[in-house]
mmCIF file of C-alpha atoms and ligand atoms in Angstrom:
data_model
loop_
_atom_site.group_PDB
_atom_site.id
_atom_site.type_symbol
_atom_site.label_atom_id
_atom_site.label_comp_id
_atom_site.label_asym_id
_atom_site.label_seq_id
_atom_site.Cartn_x
_atom_site.Cartn_y
_atom_site.Cartn_z
ATOM 1 C CA MET A 27 38.843 29.818 2.264
ATOM 2 C CA ALA A 28 38.794 26.106 3.084
ATOM 3 C CA ALA A 29 35.886 26.692 5.453
ATOM 4 C CA MET A 30 33.952 28.413 2.703
ATOM 5 C CA TRP A 31 34.580 25.574 0.241
ATOM 6 C CA SER A 32 33.413 23.006 2.700
ATOM 7 C CA LYS A 33 30.212 25.026 3.144
ATOM 8 C CA VAL A 34 29.701 25.120 -0.632
ATOM 9 C CA ILE A 35 30.277 21.377 -0.844
ATOM 10 C CA ALA A 36 27.863 20.756 2.016
ATOM 11 C CA ILE A 37 25.158 22.777 0.239
ATOM 12 C CA LEU A 38 25.854 20.963 -3.053
ATOM 13 C CA LEU A 39 25.572 17.612 -1.303
ATOM 14 C CA LEU A 40 22.280 18.668 0.220
ATOM 15 C CA PHE A 41 20.984 19.626 -3.230
ATOM 16 C CA LEU A 42 22.071 16.287 -4.637
ATOM 17 C CA ARG A 43 20.301 14.498 -1.790
ATOM 18 C CA LEU A 44 17.095 16.445 -2.364
ATOM 19 C CA ALA A 45 17.278 15.823 -6.105
ATOM 20 C CA ARG A 46 17.711 12.117 -5.445
ATOM 21 C CA LEU A 47 14.733 12.079 -3.078
ATOM 22 C CA SER A 48 12.392 13.828 -5.490
ATOM 23 C CA SER A 49 13.451 11.659 -8.416
ATOM 24 C CA SER A 50 13.189 8.439 -6.435
ATOM 25 C CA SER A 51 9.870 7.572 -7.943
ATOM 26 C CA SER A 52 7.123 6.013 -5.922
ATOM 27 C CA MET A 53 3.378 5.721 -6.230
ATOM 28 C CA VAL A 54 0.901 5.690 -3.398
ATOM 29 C CA PHE A 55 -2.646 4.415 -3.884
ATOM 30 C CA GLU A 56 -5.538 4.731 -1.492
ATOM 31 C CA LEU A 57 -7.073 1.443 -0.377
ATOM 32 C CA ARG A 58 -10.697 0.743 0.468
ATOM 33 C CA GLY A 59 -12.345 -2.310 1.955
ATOM 34 C CA ASN A 60 -11.897 -4.209 5.199
ATOM 35 C CA VAL A 61 -11.427 -7.690 6.666
ATOM 36 C CA TYR A 62 -15.089 -7.990 7.637
ATOM 37 C CA PRO A 63 -17.663 -7.857 6.097
ATOM 38 C CA ILE A 64 -16.073 -6.893 2.724
ATOM 39 C CA ARG A 65 -13.244 -9.474 3.141
ATOM 40 C CA GLN A 66 -10.847 -7.645 0.868
ATOM 41 C CA PHE A 67 -8.869 -4.461 0.330
ATOM 42 C CA PHE A 68 -8.997 -2.852 -3.107
ATOM 43 C CA VAL A 69 -7.602 0.024 -5.168
ATOM 44 C CA THR A 70 -9.381 2.086 -7.785
ATOM 45 C CA MET A 71 -7.480 2.142 -11.086
ATOM 46 C CA SER A 72 -8.471 4.022 -14.199
ATOM 47 C CA ILE A 73 -7.829 1.907 -17.271
ATOM 48 C CA GLY A 74 -8.465 2.307 -21.010
ATOM 49 C CA GLU A 75 -9.207 5.119 -23.429
ATOM 50 C CA PRO A 76 -11.202 6.979 -22.284
ATOM 51 C CA ALA A 77 -10.087 6.113 -18.740
ATOM 52 C CA LYS A 78 -12.735 4.339 -16.684
ATOM 53 C CA PRO A 79 -12.447 3.392 -13.004
ATOM 54 C CA TYR A 80 -12.267 -0.213 -11.829
ATOM 55 C CA PHE A 81 -11.920 -1.733 -8.358
ATOM 56 C CA LEU A 82 -9.048 -4.219 -8.114
ATOM 57 C CA HIS A 83 -8.550 -6.609 -5.187
ATOM 58 C CA VAL A 84 -4.945 -6.234 -3.973
ATOM 59 C CA ASP A 85 -3.323 -9.678 -4.049
ATOM 60 C CA THR A 86 0.309 -10.239 -3.094
ATOM 61 C CA GLY A 87 -0.324 -13.995 -3.430
ATOM 62 C CA SER A 88 -0.556 -14.027 -7.251
ATOM 63 C CA GLY A 89 1.263 -12.335 -10.108
ATOM 64 C CA LEU A 90 -1.369 -11.602 -12.757
ATOM 65 C CA THR A 91 -3.613 -8.531 -12.874
ATOM 66 C CA TRP A 92 -6.914 -9.069 -14.650
ATOM 67 C CA LEU A 93 -10.336 -7.520 -15.145
ATOM 68 C CA GLU A 94 -13.753 -9.024 -15.805
ATOM 69 C CA CYS A 95 -13.953 -8.462 -19.509
ATOM 70 C CA ASP A 96 -16.595 -8.352 -22.207
ATOM 71 C CA ALA A 97 -14.876 -10.795 -24.541
ATOM 72 C CA PRO A 98 -17.762 -12.165 -24.970
ATOM 73 C CA ARG A 99 -18.086 -13.627 -21.524
ATOM 74 C CA GLN A 100 -18.821 -17.289 -20.911
ATOM 75 C CA SER A 101 -19.172 -17.325 -17.158
ATOM 76 C CA PHE A 102 -18.969 -14.187 -15.124
ATOM 77 C CA HIS A 103 -19.870 -12.344 -11.972
ATOM 78 C CA LYS A 104 -21.797 -9.179 -11.361
ATOM 79 C CA VAL A 105 -19.190 -6.448 -10.916
ATOM 80 C CA PRO A 106 -19.491 -2.883 -9.548
ATOM 81 C CA HIS A 107 -18.584 -1.038 -12.773
ATOM 82 C CA GLU A 108 -19.523 -1.351 -16.396
ATOM 83 C CA VAL A 109 -17.522 -4.302 -17.686
ATOM 84 C CA TYR A 110 -14.239 -3.521 -19.502
ATOM 85 C CA ARG A 111 -14.525 -3.716 -23.304
ATOM 86 C CA PRO A 112 -11.336 -4.766 -25.089
ATOM 87 C CA ARG A 113 -10.398 -3.734 -28.611
ATOM 88 C CA PRO A 114 -8.839 -6.404 -30.869
ATOM 89 C CA SER A 115 -5.799 -4.157 -31.381
ATOM 90 C CA ASN A 116 -5.053 -4.355 -27.626
ATOM 91 C CA ARG A 117 -4.298 -8.067 -27.788
ATOM 92 C CA VAL A 118 -0.795 -9.238 -26.912
ATOM 93 C CA PRO A 119 0.332 -11.808 -29.516
ATOM 94 C CA CYS A 120 1.469 -15.183 -28.291
ATOM 95 C CA GLU A 121 5.096 -14.749 -29.411
ATOM 96 C CA ASP A 122 5.405 -11.498 -27.418
ATOM 97 C CA GLU A 123 7.965 -11.457 -24.606
ATOM 98 C CA ARG A 124 5.241 -10.388 -22.150
ATOM 99 C CA CYS A 125 3.303 -13.568 -22.925
ATOM 100 C CA ALA A 126 6.376 -15.712 -22.268
ATOM 101 C CA VAL A 127 6.993 -13.941 -18.954
ATOM 102 C CA MET A 128 3.365 -14.340 -17.871
ATOM 103 C CA HIS A 129 3.454 -18.093 -18.517
ATOM 104 C CA LYS A 130 6.701 -18.332 -16.583
ATOM 105 C CA ASP A 131 5.091 -16.532 -13.616
ATOM 106 C CA LEU A 132 1.996 -18.752 -13.737
ATOM 107 C CA GLY A 133 4.073 -21.903 -14.216
ATOM 108 C CA SER A 134 2.079 -22.739 -17.345
ATOM 109 C CA VAL A 135 3.178 -23.857 -20.819
ATOM 110 C CA HIS A 136 3.797 -21.153 -23.441
ATOM 111 C CA ASP A 137 2.489 -22.839 -26.582
ATOM 112 C CA CYS A 138 1.587 -20.712 -29.606
ATOM 113 C CA THR A 139 0.504 -23.398 -32.069
ATOM 114 C CA GLU A 140 -3.250 -23.074 -31.512
ATOM 115 C CA HIS A 141 -3.752 -19.309 -31.114
ATOM 116 C CA PRO A 142 -0.659 -17.460 -32.389
ATOM 117 C CA ASP A 143 -2.509 -14.113 -32.441
ATOM 118 C CA GLN A 144 -3.381 -14.111 -28.731
ATOM 119 C CA CYS A 145 -1.910 -14.944 -25.343
ATOM 120 C CA ASP A 146 -4.253 -17.251 -23.417
ATOM 121 C CA TYR A 147 -4.038 -17.680 -19.683
ATOM 122 C CA ASP A 148 -5.741 -19.804 -17.048
ATOM 123 C CA ILE A 149 -5.158 -18.907 -13.416
ATOM 124 C CA ASN A 150 -6.331 -20.975 -10.444
ATOM 125 C CA TYR A 151 -6.350 -19.602 -6.926
ATOM 126 C CA LYS A 152 -5.858 -21.481 -3.667
ATOM 127 C CA ASP A 153 -9.487 -20.925 -2.687
ATOM 128 C CA GLY A 154 -10.827 -22.682 -5.810
ATOM 129 C CA TYR A 155 -11.556 -19.488 -7.718
ATOM 130 C CA SER A 156 -10.303 -19.341 -11.317
ATOM 131 C CA SER A 157 -10.116 -17.021 -14.309
ATOM 132 C CA MET A 158 -9.520 -17.760 -17.968
ATOM 133 C CA GLY A 159 -8.729 -15.050 -20.479
ATOM 134 C CA VAL A 160 -6.301 -13.365 -22.825
ATOM 135 C CA LEU A 161 -3.486 -10.893 -22.208
ATOM 136 C CA LEU A 162 -4.078 -7.297 -23.381
ATOM 137 C CA THR A 163 -2.356 -3.962 -23.051
ATOM 138 C CA ASP A 164 -4.072 -0.690 -22.310
ATOM 139 C CA LYS A 165 -3.377 2.656 -20.684
ATOM 140 C CA PHE A 166 -3.323 2.953 -16.902
ATOM 141 C CA SER A 167 -3.681 6.194 -14.934
ATOM 142 C CA LEU A 168 -1.177 6.464 -12.091
ATOM 143 C CA PRO A 169 -1.250 8.729 -9.033
ATOM 144 C CA MET A 170 0.399 12.188 -9.482
ATOM 145 C CA ARG A 171 1.380 11.508 -13.102
ATOM 146 C CA ASN A 172 0.037 12.790 -16.384
ATOM 147 C CA ASP A 173 1.531 10.179 -18.704
ATOM 148 C CA ARG A 174 -0.465 6.972 -18.930
ATOM 149 C CA PRO A 175 1.753 3.924 -19.578
ATOM 150 C CA ASN A 176 0.581 0.895 -21.513
ATOM 151 C CA LEU A 177 0.588 -2.115 -19.208
ATOM 152 C CA ALA A 178 -0.206 -5.749 -19.878
ATOM 153 C CA PHE A 179 -3.067 -7.372 -17.946
ATOM 154 C CA GLY A 180 -5.593 -10.145 -18.349
ATOM 155 C CA CYS A 181 -9.018 -9.831 -19.893
ATOM 156 C CA GLY A 182 -10.991 -12.518 -18.054
ATOM 157 C CA TYR A 183 -13.936 -13.987 -19.924
ATOM 158 C CA ASP A 184 -14.551 -17.146 -17.917
ATOM 159 C CA GLN A 185 -14.536 -16.871 -14.129
ATOM 160 C CA GLN A 186 -15.451 -19.723 -11.794
ATOM 161 C CA GLY A 187 -16.089 -19.353 -8.074
ATOM 162 C CA GLU A 188 -18.752 -19.487 -5.448
ATOM 163 C CA LYS A 189 -19.874 -15.876 -5.380
ATOM 164 C CA GLU A 190 -22.165 -14.413 -8.023
ATOM 165 C CA GLU A 191 -21.663 -10.808 -7.139
ATOM 166 C CA LEU A 192 -18.252 -9.300 -6.550
ATOM 167 C CA GLU A 193 -17.267 -6.080 -4.790
ATOM 168 C CA VAL A 194 -14.426 -5.684 -7.301
ATOM 169 C CA ASP A 195 -13.961 -5.690 -11.083
ATOM 170 C CA GLY A 196 -10.787 -7.731 -11.009
ATOM 171 C CA ILE A 197 -7.543 -8.565 -9.238
ATOM 172 C CA LEU A 198 -4.344 -6.570 -8.856
ATOM 173 C CA GLY A 199 -1.834 -9.427 -8.834
ATOM 174 C CA ILE A 200 1.365 -8.040 -7.349
ATOM 175 C CA GLY A 201 2.901 -11.257 -6.098
ATOM 176 C CA ARG A 202 6.431 -12.446 -6.789
ATOM 177 C CA GLY A 203 7.117 -12.577 -10.484
ATOM 178 C CA THR A 204 8.712 -10.867 -13.449
ATOM 179 C CA GLY A 205 5.631 -9.905 -15.483
ATOM 180 C CA ASP A 206 3.436 -8.411 -12.750
ATOM 181 C CA LEU A 207 2.373 -4.764 -12.876
ATOM 182 C CA VAL A 208 5.140 -3.549 -10.555
ATOM 183 C CA SER A 209 7.836 -5.301 -12.606
ATOM 184 C CA GLN A 210 6.366 -3.673 -15.728
ATOM 185 C CA LEU A 211 6.443 -0.218 -14.102
ATOM 186 C CA LYS A 212 10.101 -0.715 -13.210
ATOM 187 C CA HIS A 213 10.892 -2.022 -16.689
ATOM 188 C CA GLN A 214 9.396 1.168 -18.162
ATOM 189 C CA GLY A 215 11.417 3.333 -15.749
ATOM 190 C CA LEU A 216 8.353 4.643 -13.911
ATOM 191 C CA ILE A 217 9.610 3.401 -10.567
ATOM 192 C CA THR A 218 13.250 2.827 -9.682
ATOM 193 C CA GLU A 219 12.872 -0.119 -7.341
ATOM 194 C CA ASN A 220 10.687 -3.215 -7.369
ATOM 195 C CA VAL A 221 9.268 -2.675 -3.901
ATOM 196 C CA VAL A 222 5.643 -3.113 -2.841
ATOM 197 C CA GLY A 223 4.188 -2.116 0.507
ATOM 198 C CA HIS A 224 0.802 -1.955 2.126
ATOM 199 C CA CYS A 225 -0.724 -0.615 5.275
ATOM 200 C CA LEU A 226 -4.165 -2.060 6.084
ATOM 201 C CA SER A 227 -6.115 -0.244 8.759
ATOM 202 C CA SER A 228 -8.246 -2.114 11.287
ATOM 203 C CA HIS A 229 -10.777 0.710 10.735
ATOM 204 C CA GLY A 230 -10.926 -0.252 7.045
ATOM 205 C CA GLY A 231 -9.028 1.334 4.162
ATOM 206 C CA GLY A 232 -5.317 2.115 4.151
ATOM 207 C CA TYR A 233 -2.743 2.546 1.441
ATOM 208 C CA LEU A 234 -0.558 0.673 -1.033
ATOM 209 C CA PHE A 235 2.703 1.842 -2.540
ATOM 210 C CA PHE A 236 5.033 0.804 -5.359
ATOM 211 C CA GLY A 237 8.702 1.765 -5.543
ATOM 212 C CA GLY A 238 10.286 4.407 -3.387
ATOM 213 C CA ASP A 239 12.811 4.291 -0.614
ATOM 214 C CA VAL A 240 12.346 1.498 1.838
ATOM 215 C CA PRO A 241 11.948 2.606 5.461
ATOM 216 C CA SER A 242 15.321 2.193 7.113
ATOM 217 C CA THR A 243 14.521 2.180 10.815
ATOM 218 C CA GLY A 244 12.174 0.208 12.989
ATOM 219 C CA VAL A 245 11.479 -2.421 10.363
ATOM 220 C CA THR A 246 11.924 -6.114 11.126
ATOM 221 C CA TRP A 247 13.406 -7.706 7.998
ATOM 222 C CA LEU A 248 13.617 -11.346 6.993
ATOM 223 C CA PRO A 249 15.105 -12.724 3.796
ATOM 224 C CA MET A 250 12.632 -14.286 1.377
ATOM 225 C CA ALA A 251 12.995 -18.047 1.348
ATOM 226 C CA GLN A 252 14.738 -19.174 -1.844
ATOM 227 C CA GLU A 253 12.798 -22.402 -2.169
ATOM 228 C CA TYR A 254 9.298 -20.863 -2.493
ATOM 229 C CA THR A 255 9.763 -18.625 -5.493
ATOM 230 C CA ILE A 256 6.088 -18.116 -6.270
ATOM 231 C CA TYR A 257 5.110 -16.738 -2.850
ATOM 232 C CA TYR A 258 6.255 -13.988 -0.540
ATOM 233 C CA SER A 259 7.545 -16.243 2.188
ATOM 234 C CA PRO A 260 10.211 -15.736 4.827
ATOM 235 C CA GLY A 261 10.286 -19.494 5.466
ATOM 236 C CA LYS A 262 8.949 -21.586 8.311
ATOM 237 C CA VAL A 263 7.127 -20.422 11.429
ATOM 238 C CA THR A 264 5.730 -21.698 14.685
ATOM 239 C CA TRP A 265 2.698 -20.244 16.439
ATOM 240 C CA ASN A 266 2.449 -19.508 20.156
ATOM 241 C CA LEU A 267 -0.303 -18.123 22.302
ATOM 242 C CA ASP A 268 0.336 -15.832 25.258
ATOM 243 C CA VAL A 269 3.960 -14.945 25.603
ATOM 244 C CA LEU A 270 3.961 -15.529 29.386
ATOM 245 C CA LEU A 271 2.377 -18.981 29.349
ATOM 246 C CA LYS A 272 4.404 -19.977 26.281
ATOM 247 C CA TYR A 273 1.508 -22.045 25.028
ATOM 248 C CA GLU A 274 3.035 -23.692 22.014
ATOM 249 C CA LEU A 275 0.492 -24.179 19.233
ATOM 250 C CA SER A 276 2.611 -25.765 16.547
ATOM 251 C CA LYS A 277 5.350 -28.286 17.153
ATOM 252 C CA THR A 278 6.251 -28.606 13.498
ATOM 253 C CA PRO A 279 7.386 -25.363 11.860
ATOM 254 C CA ARG A 280 5.530 -24.752 8.580
ATOM 255 C CA VAL A 281 6.022 -22.348 5.700
ATOM 256 C CA ALA A 282 4.344 -18.972 6.145
ATOM 257 C CA VAL A 283 3.176 -16.868 3.218
ATOM 258 C CA PHE A 284 2.243 -13.168 3.389
ATOM 259 C CA ASP A 285 -0.858 -12.883 1.225
ATOM 260 C CA SER A 286 -2.946 -9.699 1.032
ATOM 261 C CA GLY A 287 -5.391 -11.551 -1.217
ATOM 262 C CA SER A 288 -6.616 -13.520 1.791
ATOM 263 C CA ALA A 289 -8.840 -11.703 4.307
ATOM 264 C CA TYR A 290 -8.302 -14.247 7.083
ATOM 265 C CA SER A 291 -5.249 -16.211 8.187
ATOM 266 C CA TYR A 292 -5.007 -19.953 7.785
ATOM 267 C CA VAL A 293 -3.036 -22.564 9.716
ATOM 268 C CA HIS A 294 -2.507 -26.299 9.378
ATOM 269 C CA LYS A 295 -5.176 -28.399 11.133
ATOM 270 C CA ASP A 296 -2.800 -29.505 13.925
ATOM 271 C CA THR A 297 -2.059 -25.885 14.811
ATOM 272 C CA TYR A 298 -5.735 -25.035 14.428
ATOM 273 C CA GLU A 299 -6.809 -27.694 16.927
ATOM 274 C CA GLN A 300 -4.212 -26.448 19.415
ATOM 275 C CA LEU A 301 -5.342 -22.876 18.846
ATOM 276 C CA ILE A 302 -9.010 -23.666 19.549
ATOM 277 C CA GLN A 303 -8.087 -25.514 22.748
ATOM 278 C CA ALA A 304 -5.829 -22.703 23.889
ATOM 279 C CA VAL A 305 -8.470 -20.042 23.196
ATOM 280 C CA ASP A 306 -11.054 -22.117 25.092
ATOM 281 C CA VAL A 307 -8.681 -22.190 28.081
ATOM 282 C CA THR A 308 -8.238 -18.415 27.828
ATOM 283 C CA LEU A 309 -12.002 -17.853 27.761
ATOM 284 C CA GLN A 310 -12.767 -20.207 30.698
ATOM 285 C CA ASP A 311 -13.488 -17.426 33.182
ATOM 286 C CA SER A 312 -15.232 -15.188 30.692
ATOM 287 C CA THR A 313 -18.996 -14.877 30.190
ATOM 288 C CA LEU A 314 -18.560 -15.446 26.432
ATOM 289 C CA GLN A 315 -20.630 -18.415 25.218
ATOM 290 C CA LYS A 316 -19.977 -20.518 22.115
ATOM 291 C CA VAL A 317 -22.393 -19.793 19.274
ATOM 292 C CA SER A 318 -22.652 -20.519 15.557
ATOM 293 C CA ASP A 319 -22.630 -17.597 13.120
ATOM 294 C CA ASP A 320 -21.144 -17.158 9.633
ATOM 295 C CA PRO A 321 -20.527 -20.536 7.884
ATOM 296 C CA GLU A 322 -16.964 -19.426 7.070
ATOM 297 C CA LEU A 323 -16.177 -18.409 10.650
ATOM 298 C CA THR A 324 -16.608 -21.577 12.649
ATOM 299 C CA GLN A 325 -15.373 -20.485 16.085
ATOM 300 C CA CYS A 326 -17.646 -17.793 17.508
ATOM 301 C CA TRP A 327 -18.813 -16.569 20.924
ATOM 302 C CA ARG A 328 -21.457 -14.211 22.235
ATOM 303 C CA TYR A 329 -22.301 -12.178 25.332
ATOM 304 C CA ASN A 330 -25.899 -11.640 26.451
ATOM 305 C CA GLN A 331 -25.780 -8.364 24.557
ATOM 306 C CA PRO A 332 -24.589 -8.021 20.947
ATOM 307 C CA ILE A 333 -20.943 -6.920 20.732
ATOM 308 C CA GLN A 334 -20.498 -3.577 18.960
ATOM 309 C CA SER A 335 -16.808 -3.669 18.026
ATOM 310 C CA VAL A 336 -13.535 -5.532 18.434
ATOM 311 C CA ASP A 337 -12.475 -2.906 21.001
ATOM 312 C CA ASP A 338 -15.296 -4.047 23.322
ATOM 313 C CA VAL A 339 -14.134 -7.664 23.454
ATOM 314 C CA LYS A 340 -10.402 -7.811 22.682
ATOM 315 C CA HIS A 341 -9.481 -7.788 26.408
ATOM 316 C CA GLU A 342 -10.918 -11.326 26.679
ATOM 317 C CA PHE A 343 -8.276 -12.720 24.313
ATOM 318 C CA GLU A 344 -4.515 -13.157 24.647
ATOM 319 C CA PRO A 345 -1.909 -12.037 22.121
ATOM 320 C CA LEU A 346 -0.480 -14.576 19.689
ATOM 321 C CA GLU A 347 3.078 -14.780 18.504
ATOM 322 C CA LEU A 348 4.521 -16.023 15.221
ATOM 323 C CA THR A 349 8.120 -17.106 15.507
ATOM 324 C CA PHE A 350 10.351 -17.242 12.445
ATOM 325 C CA THR A 351 13.653 -19.020 12.691
ATOM 326 C CA HIS A 352 16.317 -17.240 10.735
ATOM 327 C CA GLY A 353 19.689 -18.939 11.094
ATOM 328 C CA ALA A 354 20.527 -18.888 14.783
ATOM 329 C CA ASN A 355 18.112 -16.013 15.414
ATOM 330 C CA GLN A 356 14.426 -16.007 16.180
ATOM 331 C CA VAL A 357 12.264 -13.203 14.897
ATOM 332 C CA THR A 358 8.721 -12.740 16.158
ATOM 333 C CA LEU A 359 5.638 -11.086 14.765
ATOM 334 C CA ASP A 360 3.316 -10.097 17.604
ATOM 335 C CA ILE A 361 -0.356 -10.609 16.879
ATOM 336 C CA PRO A 362 -2.614 -8.684 19.255
ATOM 337 C CA PRO A 363 -6.213 -10.006 19.573
ATOM 338 C CA GLU A 364 -7.537 -7.363 17.137
ATOM 339 C CA ASN A 365 -5.352 -9.013 14.476
ATOM 340 C CA TYR A 366 -7.047 -12.389 14.801
ATOM 341 C CA ILE A 367 -10.667 -11.786 15.887
ATOM 342 C CA VAL A 368 -13.622 -10.216 14.077
ATOM 343 C CA VAL A 369 -16.996 -8.990 15.304
ATOM 344 C CA THR A 370 -19.773 -10.083 12.967
ATOM 345 C CA GLU A 371 -22.942 -8.309 11.840
ATOM 346 C CA ARG A 372 -24.876 -10.377 14.411
ATOM 347 C CA GLY A 373 -22.724 -9.023 17.221
ATOM 348 C CA ASN A 374 -20.718 -12.176 17.897
ATOM 349 C CA VAL A 375 -16.934 -12.430 18.122
ATOM 350 C CA CYS A 376 -15.217 -15.018 15.900
ATOM 351 C CA LEU A 377 -11.705 -16.314 15.296
ATOM 352 C CA GLY A 378 -10.244 -14.914 12.070
ATOM 353 C CA ILE A 379 -7.641 -17.670 11.923
ATOM 354 C CA LEU A 380 -9.152 -20.603 10.050
ATOM 355 C CA ASN A 381 -8.457 -24.285 9.437
ATOM 356 C CA GLY A 382 -6.195 -24.214 6.365
ATOM 357 C CA SER A 383 -6.485 -27.991 5.869
ATOM 358 C CA GLU A 384 -10.212 -27.534 5.293
ATOM 359 C CA HIS A 385 -9.593 -24.828 2.670
ATOM 360 C CA GLY A 386 -6.984 -26.686 0.613
ATOM 361 C CA MET A 387 -3.976 -24.772 1.935
ATOM 362 C CA GLY A 388 -2.081 -27.975 2.683
ATOM 363 C CA GLU A 389 1.036 -27.327 4.733
ATOM 364 C CA LEU A 390 1.030 -23.567 4.156
ATOM 365 C CA ASN A 391 0.360 -20.993 6.867
ATOM 366 C CA ILE A 392 -1.327 -18.030 5.216
ATOM 367 C CA ILE A 393 -0.804 -14.695 6.915
ATOM 368 C CA GLY A 394 -3.809 -12.779 5.678
ATOM 369 C CA ASP A 395 -5.076 -9.203 5.928
ATOM 370 C CA ILE A 396 -6.451 -9.643 9.434
ATOM 371 C CA THR A 397 -3.010 -10.408 10.863
ATOM 372 C CA MET A 398 -1.206 -7.708 8.827
ATOM 373 C CA GLN A 399 -3.553 -4.899 9.970
ATOM 374 C CA ASN A 400 -1.959 -1.757 11.429
ATOM 375 C CA HIS A 401 1.455 -2.730 10.093
ATOM 376 C CA LEU A 402 3.384 -1.401 7.167
ATOM 377 C CA VAL A 403 4.322 -4.623 5.348
ATOM 378 C CA VAL A 404 7.064 -4.254 2.722
ATOM 379 C CA TYR A 405 7.916 -6.766 -0.002
ATOM 380 C CA ASP A 406 11.390 -5.713 -1.145
ATOM 381 C CA ASN A 407 12.126 -7.602 -4.371
ATOM 382 C CA GLU A 408 15.409 -5.733 -4.927
ATOM 383 C CA ARG A 409 16.968 -7.188 -1.795
ATOM 384 C CA ALA A 410 14.759 -10.315 -1.601
ATOM 385 C CA ARG A 411 13.414 -9.569 1.863
ATOM 386 C CA ILE A 412 10.119 -9.010 3.641
ATOM 387 C CA GLY A 413 9.707 -6.487 6.422
ATOM 388 C CA TRP A 414 7.105 -5.117 8.785
ATOM 389 C CA VAL A 415 6.708 -2.340 11.306
ATOM 390 C CA ARG A 416 3.698 -1.264 13.364
ATOM 391 C CA ALA A 417 2.079 1.789 11.823
ATOM 392 C CA SER A 418 -1.077 3.804 11.782
ATOM 393 C CA CYS A 419 -2.610 3.109 8.398
ATOM 394 C CA ASP A 420 -5.358 5.735 8.654
ATOM 395 C CA ILE A 421 -3.367 8.624 7.208
ATOM 396 C CA MET A 422 -2.150 8.257 3.652
ATOM 397 C CA PRO A 423 1.361 9.594 2.969
ATOM 398 C CA ARG A 424 1.886 11.550 -0.246
ATOM 399 C CA SER A 425 4.841 9.421 -1.349
ATOM 400 C CA ALA A 426 6.763 6.409 -0.129
ATOM 401 C CA PRO A 427 9.919 8.383 0.868
ATOM 402 C CA ILE A 428 7.776 10.369 3.311
ATOM 403 C CA ILE A 429 6.779 7.098 4.912
ATOM 404 C CA ALA A 430 10.485 6.435 5.345
ATOM 405 C CA SER A 431 11.239 9.728 7.054
ATOM 406 C CA ARG A 432 8.309 9.443 9.447
ATOM 407 C CA LEU A 433 9.406 6.124 10.865
HETATM 408 C C1 NAG B 24 -9.646 -29.129 9.926
HETATM 409 O O1 NAG B 24 -9.831 -29.608 8.594
HETATM 410 C C2 NAG B 24 -9.521 -30.977 8.422
HETATM 411 C C3 NAG B 24 -9.652 -31.279 6.943
HETATM 412 O O2 NAG B 24 -10.920 -30.935 6.433
HETATM 413 C C4 NAG B 24 -10.484 -31.815 9.281
HETATM 414 O O3 NAG B 24 -10.161 -33.185 9.131
HETATM 415 C C5 NAG B 24 -10.324 -31.388 10.739
HETATM 416 O O4 NAG B 24 -11.273 -32.076 11.545
HETATM 417 C C6 NAG B 24 -10.543 -29.893 10.892
HETATM 418 N N1 NAG B 24 -10.251 -29.517 12.261
HETATM 419 C C7 NAG B 24 -11.109 -28.855 13.033
HETATM 420 C C8 NAG B 24 -10.702 -28.628 14.439
HETATM 421 O O5 NAG B 24 -12.171 -28.423 12.628
#
């Protein structure tokens, strides 16, 4: 009898476990784009009534989602889709809680005296790009769901930046914050956990997920630093080249930020100078010759023949290492050559780690898409930690829990 009961209980427990797995909501989105030449990864989201598709650049370095918007526009870029047309009834009033939260995330003043009927925003990015607009709500289509929740996002009518033509219609700002899209989805009960993850393939494309169970094995976790609340940062890092030679590139540890909105990685000028010297030493016996190429990529080399792909040239370079100090422990992120070099359209190979001091990054080390390729990178806001594990990003899982069980 007791044996039978234990069997019944075991089956019940299994059912409960399965029920929990299927109700643990997650959303997986397909990503397109690449590090070079597109310089960004983006999702397609269907927004509005009727639903229309828009490309949104995935940015874990900022917390506001916005679209180029016909408001009427003052300064704008050419975008791939017909520009989003807001309706006056979609406007979020200034006194709305969502407006207060957005200003808190952006670190701006929430003042309703001038325009009480709308929620103005002004967002400035590290690279000098900016968007001005108003907060709206509209319906968003989500993967594998029929209901379309109303989410708040920005309608940008004045965009400043160097490029005239964009590959995307706007930005999916899923950085640390309380008013970002993922926080809104959790608030509305559409996902159970505020977790974001991405897997960027070195072949281009990949996937992004919100919510779901966090992979439990194989992941290297670091707590998010408390003192940098606007960025996803596990604190300070040092850079090294070639594990065997222990070529130290940075003597002063500096804050590292994981930022999917940045195609390349950026280091402080002192580290950058060391890096260039160290790479030159590595390439001494190679037939690669220095050459100038893309104005953005300042360290490039060529063979006599044009290089076809990163695979043809990566053997010339040594792996890099990023070392995080966490209490008494050291945690490293290995960076194989394919995660810091690119092959350009002219067939040259260039460093994809750039001089951050020249691009206004100050003391920050930006870990961009290039360095996060072929890793599942997880931003776990529930437990305030960041994790990564090597992964193939070419096959899209159907839901985040499946990612967990495959690892
Ligand atoms: C990096 O940028 C800084 C600031 O613009 C500049 O002074 C420095 O010379 C640059 N370093 C290299 C190696 O290009």
